[in-house]
Amino acid sequence: MELSSIANLQCDIFINALSACASSSCIQQIGNLINSRLITNEFIFSSLAMLSNPTIDIINSIATFIDNIPFNGFLAISSLVQSYCITHSNCQMELSVQRIIHSISSKLPSNCYVGQEFDEIKVRIFQILLSVIDDRYLSMIIISI
């Protein structure tokens, strides 16, 4: 049975559950929904950023719909890629990682500086994301205390 035939796409919990399941099949379904413009909830991207150990299959799935992700989803997707790259030192060699970074870089405003080399881009993205991630984990620690 098609997931989209039984899914309530207006239900945020369903959409967030798709991203939280953290399988490439769920991410592919999210991609199908994004590509067909059936997802309007921007929080889906934040949910994707919370995946703790993304696999190359998840990165490959994201790469198939990266061109349809709105500007405000870039930080979350960058965070997801950064999580992958932390555990895969040669991530810059992965075609899907390159595609995602190229797609995001090509959509940045013209007054935004982007380095020409992958390492420059990766370092800058990591700097930005680490500050965001540090804030997120700090607030999680404070909440748990």
C-alpha positions as a printed NumPy array, in Angstrom:
array([[ 0.   ,  0.   ,  0.   ],
       [ 1.295,  3.474, -0.857],
       [ 2.296,  5.398,  2.225],
       [ 0.897,  8.596,  0.752],
       [-2.537,  6.976,  0.406],
       [-2.806,  6.319,  4.148],
       [-0.849,  9.302,  5.418],
       [-2.41 , 12.409,  6.832],
       [-0.079, 14.987,  5.321],
       [-1.691, 17.758,  7.345],
       [-0.643, 16.002, 10.536],
       [ 2.678, 17.386, 11.748],
       [ 3.229, 14.368, 13.977],
       [ 3.112, 12.036, 10.969],
       [ 5.577, 14.156,  9.009],
       [ 7.942, 14.44 , 11.995],
       [ 7.676, 10.698, 12.603],
       [ 8.84 , 10.095,  9.039],
       [12.044, 12.002,  9.681],
       [12.509, 10.521, 13.15 ],
       [12.364,  6.956, 11.858],
       [15.856,  7.668, 10.452],
       [15.762,  5.102,  7.675],
       [16.585,  5.821,  4.077],
       [13.092,  4.592,  3.116],
       [11.455,  7.2  ,  5.341],
       [13.78 ,  9.902,  4.032],
       [12.961,  8.844,  0.46 ],
       [ 9.268,  9.207,  1.274],
       [ 9.928, 12.689,  2.652],
       [11.754, 13.44 , -0.594],
       [ 8.78 , 12.24 , -2.615],
       [ 6.476, 14.479, -0.6  ],
       [ 8.82 , 17.475, -0.94 ],
       [ 9.32 , 16.91 , -4.672],
       [ 5.57 , 16.716, -5.225],
       [ 5.096, 19.863, -3.089],
       [ 2.88 , 18.021, -0.596],
       [ 4.91 , 19.108,  2.441],
       [ 4.542, 22.724,  3.435],
       [ 5.672, 22.31 ,  7.036],
       [ 9.151, 23.795,  7.376],
       [ 9.774, 22.013, 10.675],
       [10.466, 18.804,  8.783],
       [13.964, 20.081,  8.1  ],
       [14.618, 20.688, 11.791],
       [13.574, 17.11 , 12.458],
       [16.076, 15.898,  9.881],
       [18.847, 17.849, 11.594],
       [18.218, 15.888, 14.785],
       [19.162, 12.529, 13.241],
       [22.128, 11.412, 15.315],
       [23.936,  8.997, 12.999],
       [22.962,  9.639,  9.397],
       [24.113,  6.993,  6.933],
       [25.272,  7.425,  3.378],
       [21.877,  6.07 ,  2.283],
       [20.182,  8.964,  4.081],
       [22.63 , 11.451,  2.537],
       [21.992,  9.891, -0.884],
       [18.246, 10.258, -0.347],
       [18.599, 13.918,  0.678],
       [20.676, 14.57 , -2.444],
       [17.743, 13.474, -4.621],
       [15.516, 16.287, -3.342],
       [18.048, 18.944, -2.277],
       [17.083, 21.205, -5.181],
       [13.525, 21.475, -3.849],
       [14.447, 22.375, -0.286],
       [13.617, 25.989,  0.57 ],
       [16.291, 28.396,  1.737],
       [15.169, 28.137,  5.362],
       [15.844, 24.384,  5.302],
       [19.53 , 24.746,  4.424],
       [20.843, 25.039,  7.973],
       [19.135, 21.834,  9.061],
       [20.318, 19.93 ,  5.999],
       [23.833, 21.307,  6.513],
       [23.675, 20.087, 10.104],
       [22.69 , 16.625,  8.907],
       [25.591, 16.539,  6.444],
       [27.919, 17.817,  9.148],
       [26.827, 14.969, 11.444],
       [27.653, 12.528,  8.682],
       [31.027, 14.15 ,  7.977],
       [32.075, 14.042, 11.63 ],
       [32.105, 10.25 , 11.494],
       [33.282,  9.913,  7.881],
       [36.549, 11.77 ,  7.405],
       [36.468, 11.432,  3.612],
       [32.905, 12.668,  3.271],
       [34.004, 15.336,  0.786],
       [34.655, 12.494, -1.671],
       [31.017, 11.36 , -1.561],
       [29.132, 12.537, -4.639],
       [25.954, 13.077, -2.633],
       [27.749, 15.313, -0.135],
       [29.262, 17.289, -3.004],
       [25.831, 17.618, -4.648],
       [24.213, 18.871, -1.446],
       [26.957, 21.42 , -0.787],
       [26.914, 22.593, -4.404],
       [23.13 , 22.975, -4.362],
       [23.151, 24.946, -1.119],
       [26.106, 27.078, -2.234],
       [24.448, 27.921, -5.538],
       [21.344, 29.244, -3.756],
       [23.121, 31.493, -1.276],
       [22.594, 35.232, -1.809],
       [25.25 , 36.954, -3.904],
       [26.46 , 38.989, -0.92 ],
       [27.229, 35.785,  0.961],
       [30.857, 34.665,  0.693],
       [31.432, 31.029, -0.179],
       [34.944, 29.624, -0.529],
       [35.857, 27.969, -3.792],
       [37.428, 24.924, -2.218],
       [35.388, 22.227, -0.488],
       [37.555, 22.436,  2.634],
       [36.844, 26.174,  2.984],
       [33.12 , 25.559,  2.643],
       [33.234, 22.628,  5.04 ],
       [35.145, 24.604,  7.677],
       [32.722, 27.552,  7.462],
       [29.644, 25.311,  7.6  ],
       [31.138, 23.485, 10.586],
       [31.819, 26.766, 12.391],
       [28.248, 27.933, 11.921],
       [26.739, 24.581, 12.754],
       [28.87 , 23.995, 15.81 ],
       [27.614, 27.231, 17.323],
       [24.014, 26.18 , 16.61 ],
       [24.59 , 22.628, 17.826],
       [26.333, 23.826, 20.978],
       [23.317, 26.015, 21.75 ],
       [20.926, 23.119, 21.059],
       [22.819, 20.681, 23.304],
       [23.268, 23.291, 26.007],
       [19.516, 23.86 , 26.111],
       [18.932, 20.082, 26.2  ],
       [21.314, 19.788, 29.168],
       [19.637, 22.689, 30.968],
       [16.194, 21.172, 30.396],
       [17.319, 17.798, 31.755],
       [18.733, 19.33 , 34.948]])
